[in-house]
């Protein structure tokens, strides 16, 4: 079960609002490689896991991803405070704003709402762990390729 | 910040439960954290809704909430 601790896992204190940045960072909230996807992935894979040790790891990482979800939300909350109408209208954030104002709604930067289709859960631990490798390796995928060689993970 | 260290140590111990170095580091962090949490609860800033020691007031829902800049 979960207990809530009333603090962020890592502090967030943003001086200047920035709707352009919010428009991109929101993918970490509700996008395919974001924290909501990660927490749902790990927390649901653990039920069918036959090894206690791995179940423990999936539980603890999944819980930490929920904490990360909160950090991203804090970042987005602070990036979208006290915006003028003009700031909003001129930024790519305007299309999000029309449906959600400055509420936090998990979407990808493309505007696609969070979808459980981003998460693979097959009930077989090797398959599920491969899904985890693919998902967590999504970060290096954003690195530029040099001379057609992938940077080793 | 101590919680960050604890989470990482827990994950390490999940994968390497036989590391006595990690285990004693874990206990050192946890006892330090216990003292910190207790002192916070005493001054009316409980971390969870289960460690309120104030018998006259219920402060749990008081702001600021963690995503607000004043709380960081």
Short mmCIF file of C-alpha atoms in Angstrom, two decimals:
data_model
loop_
_atom_site.label_atom_id
_atom_site.label_comp_id
_atom_site.label_asym_id
_atom_site.label_seq_id
_atom_site.Cartn_x
_atom_site.Cartn_y
_atom_site.Cartn_z
CA UNK A 1 0.00 0.00 0.00
CA UNK A 2 1.06 3.59 -0.24
CA UNK A 3 1.66 6.28 2.31
CA UNK A 4 2.14 9.84 1.19
CA UNK A 5 5.00 11.94 2.44
CA UNK A 6 4.32 15.62 2.14
CA UNK A 7 7.55 16.61 0.43
CA UNK A 8 9.11 16.31 -3.00
CA UNK A 9 11.79 13.71 -3.46
CA UNK A 10 13.94 16.53 -4.83
CA UNK A 11 13.20 20.25 -4.32
CA UNK A 12 11.84 22.35 -7.18
CA UNK A 13 12.08 26.11 -7.08
CA UNK A 14 11.70 27.81 -10.43
CA UNK A 15 12.22 31.55 -10.68
CA UNK A 16 10.75 32.33 -14.08
CA UNK A 17 7.60 30.91 -15.65
CA UNK A 18 8.14 29.50 -19.13
CA UNK A 19 5.20 28.09 -21.06
CA UNK A 20 7.38 27.01 -24.01
CA UNK A 21 9.40 24.77 -21.75
CA UNK A 22 6.24 23.47 -20.07
CA UNK A 23 4.92 22.40 -23.45
CA UNK A 24 7.93 20.11 -23.90
CA UNK A 25 8.36 18.91 -20.31
CA UNK A 26 4.75 17.79 -20.13
CA UNK A 27 5.79 14.68 -22.06
CA UNK A 28 7.59 13.57 -18.92
CA UNK A 29 4.22 13.65 -17.19
CA UNK A 30 1.91 11.94 -19.66
CA UNK A 31 4.00 10.87 -22.61
CA UNK A 32 5.05 7.36 -23.67
CA UNK A 33 8.39 7.57 -21.82
CA UNK A 34 7.17 9.64 -18.91
CA UNK A 35 6.89 8.95 -15.19
CA UNK A 36 3.22 7.93 -15.26
CA UNK A 37 3.99 5.27 -17.85
CA UNK A 38 7.02 4.13 -15.84
CA UNK A 39 5.15 3.86 -12.55
CA UNK A 40 2.20 2.02 -14.10
CA UNK A 41 4.61 -0.30 -15.90
CA UNK A 42 6.63 -1.39 -12.87
CA UNK A 43 3.81 -1.40 -10.34
CA UNK A 44 1.66 -3.63 -12.52
CA UNK A 45 4.39 -6.00 -13.69
CA UNK A 46 5.24 -6.96 -10.13
CA UNK A 47 2.01 -8.91 -9.52
CA UNK A 48 2.90 -11.74 -11.88
CA UNK A 49 6.59 -11.80 -11.00
CA UNK A 50 7.67 -15.17 -9.58
CA UNK A 51 10.85 -13.89 -7.87
CA UNK A 52 10.63 -12.00 -4.59
CA UNK A 53 13.79 -10.02 -5.19
CA UNK A 54 12.56 -8.71 -8.54
CA UNK A 55 9.11 -8.02 -7.13
CA UNK A 56 10.86 -5.90 -4.51
CA UNK A 57 12.81 -3.98 -7.12
CA UNK A 58 9.70 -3.40 -9.26
CA UNK A 59 7.75 -2.19 -6.22
CA UNK A 60 10.46 0.18 -5.01
CA UNK A 61 11.25 1.60 -8.43
CA UNK A 62 7.55 1.96 -9.30
CA UNK A 63 7.01 3.87 -6.07
CA UNK A 64 9.98 6.11 -6.83
CA UNK A 65 8.53 6.83 -10.29
CA UNK A 66 5.35 8.09 -8.61
CA UNK A 67 7.58 10.45 -6.64
CA UNK A 68 9.19 11.56 -9.89
CA UNK A 69 5.73 12.13 -11.35
CA UNK A 70 5.15 14.57 -8.53
CA UNK A 71 8.45 16.36 -9.23
CA UNK A 72 7.48 16.81 -12.90
CA UNK A 73 4.09 18.11 -11.80
CA UNK A 74 5.82 20.58 -9.48
CA UNK A 75 8.04 21.75 -12.35
CA UNK A 76 5.04 22.22 -14.64
CA UNK A 77 3.04 23.93 -11.89
CA UNK A 78 5.83 26.45 -11.32
CA UNK A 79 6.54 26.97 -15.04
CA UNK A 80 2.91 27.96 -15.65
CA UNK A 81 2.28 30.35 -12.74
CA UNK A 82 1.32 33.96 -13.31
CA UNK A 83 1.31 33.88 -17.06
CA UNK A 84 -0.16 36.77 -18.99
CA UNK A 85 -2.79 36.05 -21.63
CA UNK A 86 -0.33 37.22 -24.23
CA UNK A 87 2.43 34.91 -23.02
CA UNK A 88 0.07 31.97 -23.24
CA UNK A 89 -1.41 32.88 -26.62
CA UNK A 90 2.02 33.32 -28.18
CA UNK A 91 3.43 30.04 -26.93
CA UNK A 92 2.85 26.46 -28.10
CA UNK A 93 1.26 25.99 -24.67
CA UNK A 94 -1.84 27.79 -26.01
CA UNK A 95 -3.36 24.62 -27.46
CA UNK A 96 -3.03 22.82 -24.12
CA UNK A 97 -4.35 25.83 -22.26
CA UNK A 98 -7.60 26.01 -24.22
CA UNK A 99 -8.66 22.61 -22.84
CA UNK A 100 -6.98 22.56 -19.43
CA UNK A 101 -5.96 26.12 -18.52
CA UNK A 102 -3.12 25.78 -16.02
CA UNK A 103 -4.47 22.55 -14.59
CA UNK A 104 -2.15 19.56 -14.93
CA UNK A 105 -3.48 16.94 -17.31
CA UNK A 106 -1.13 14.09 -18.28
CA UNK A 107 -0.53 14.40 -22.01
CA UNK A 108 2.42 14.01 -24.31
CA UNK A 109 3.94 17.16 -25.82
CA UNK A 110 2.03 16.22 -28.99
CA UNK A 111 -1.24 16.62 -27.07
CA UNK A 112 -2.06 12.91 -26.99
CA UNK A 113 -3.47 12.07 -23.55
CA UNK A 114 -1.72 9.44 -21.46
CA UNK A 115 -2.44 5.96 -22.73
CA UNK A 116 -1.89 2.59 -21.11
CA UNK A 117 -0.98 1.36 -24.60
CA UNK A 118 2.49 2.79 -23.86
CA UNK A 119 2.95 0.01 -21.31
CA UNK A 120 3.61 -3.67 -22.00
CA UNK A 121 2.57 -6.20 -19.38
CA UNK A 122 2.62 -9.81 -20.46
CA UNK A 123 2.72 -11.76 -17.19
CA UNK A 124 6.04 -13.38 -18.09
CA UNK A 125 8.94 -11.87 -16.14
CA UNK A 126 11.55 -12.10 -18.92
CA UNK A 127 9.20 -10.47 -21.40
CA UNK A 128 8.25 -7.80 -18.90
CA UNK A 129 11.87 -7.07 -18.02
CA UNK A 130 12.63 -6.65 -21.72
CA UNK A 131 9.82 -4.12 -21.88
CA UNK A 132 11.52 -2.31 -18.99
CA UNK A 133 14.87 -2.29 -20.78
CA UNK A 134 13.26 -0.84 -23.89
CA UNK A 135 11.33 1.75 -21.92
CA UNK A 136 14.17 2.94 -19.76
CA UNK A 137 16.57 2.97 -22.66
CA UNK A 138 14.29 5.51 -24.32
CA UNK A 139 16.36 8.29 -22.81
CA UNK A 140 19.58 7.43 -24.66
CA UNK A 141 17.49 7.13 -27.83
CA UNK A 142 17.19 10.89 -27.77
CA UNK A 143 20.96 11.26 -27.95
CA UNK A 144 22.36 12.18 -31.35
CA UNK A 145 23.85 9.27 -33.24
CA UNK A 146 27.48 9.78 -34.11
CA UNK A 147 28.83 8.21 -37.28
CA UNK A 148 25.87 5.81 -37.34
CA UNK A 149 27.09 4.12 -34.18
CA UNK A 150 24.78 3.93 -31.15
CA UNK A 151 26.28 5.12 -27.90
CA UNK A 152 26.48 1.95 -25.80
CA UNK A 153 24.15 1.97 -22.81
CA UNK B 1 17.97 14.81 0.54
CA UNK B 2 18.47 12.01 3.03
CA UNK B 3 15.42 10.31 1.55
CA UNK B 4 17.06 10.32 -1.84
CA UNK B 5 20.05 8.46 -0.38
CA UNK B 6 17.73 6.02 1.38
CA UNK B 7 15.74 5.24 -1.78
CA UNK B 8 18.91 4.54 -3.72
CA UNK B 9 20.31 2.40 -0.91
CA UNK B 10 17.05 0.43 -0.74
CA UNK B 11 17.21 -0.25 -4.47
CA UNK B 12 20.81 -1.38 -4.13
CA UNK B 13 19.94 -3.69 -1.26
CA UNK B 14 17.00 -5.12 -3.25
CA UNK B 15 19.50 -6.26 -5.86
CA UNK B 16 22.40 -7.03 -3.50
CA UNK B 17 20.82 -8.09 -0.21
CA UNK B 18 24.06 -9.54 1.09
CA UNK B 19 26.03 -6.33 1.11
CA UNK B 20 26.76 -5.66 4.77
CA UNK B 21 28.31 -2.29 3.91
CA UNK B 22 25.08 -1.19 2.21
CA UNK B 23 22.99 -2.53 5.07
CA UNK B 24 24.89 -0.63 7.76
CA UNK B 25 24.78 2.52 5.60
CA UNK B 26 21.03 2.00 5.33
CA UNK B 27 20.60 1.80 9.10
CA UNK B 28 22.74 4.86 9.65
CA UNK B 29 20.58 6.87 7.20
CA UNK B 30 17.31 5.55 8.59
CA UNK B 31 18.10 6.46 12.21
CA UNK B 32 19.22 9.93 11.12
CA UNK B 33 15.98 10.31 9.19
CA UNK B 34 13.90 9.15 12.15
CA UNK B 35 15.38 11.96 14.27
CA UNK B 36 14.71 14.53 11.54
CA UNK B 37 11.12 13.37 11.01
CA UNK B 38 10.42 13.46 14.75
CA UNK B 39 11.79 16.98 15.12
CA UNK B 40 9.66 18.13 12.18
CA UNK B 41 6.54 16.55 13.65
CA UNK B 42 7.24 18.29 16.95
CA UNK B 43 7.24 21.73 15.33
CA UNK B 44 3.94 21.04 13.59
CA UNK B 45 5.24 19.92 10.19
CA UNK B 46 4.47 16.17 10.05
CA UNK B 47 5.67 14.38 6.94
CA UNK B 48 2.85 11.83 6.84
CA UNK B 49 -0.70 12.01 8.05
CA UNK B 50 0.21 9.36 10.64
CA UNK B 51 2.79 11.23 12.66
CA UNK B 52 0.86 14.19 13.93
CA UNK B 53 1.83 14.67 17.59
CA UNK B 54 -0.34 17.76 18.06
CA UNK B 55 -3.34 16.85 20.21
CA UNK B 56 -5.05 20.21 19.75
CA UNK B 57 -4.72 20.91 16.03
CA UNK B 58 -4.88 19.10 12.72
CA UNK B 59 -2.23 20.73 10.51
CA UNK B 60 -1.87 18.11 7.84
CA UNK B 61 -3.78 19.96 5.13
CA UNK B 62 -2.04 23.28 5.80
CA UNK B 63 -0.09 24.78 2.95
CA UNK B 64 2.31 25.06 1.40
CA UNK B 65 1.99 21.85 -0.55
CA UNK B 66 5.19 20.29 -1.93
CA UNK B 67 4.80 21.54 -5.51
CA UNK B 68 4.52 25.15 -4.42
CA UNK B 69 7.77 27.14 -4.47
CA UNK B 70 7.38 28.21 -0.81
CA UNK B 71 7.75 24.58 0.23
CA UNK B 72 11.12 24.13 -1.47
#
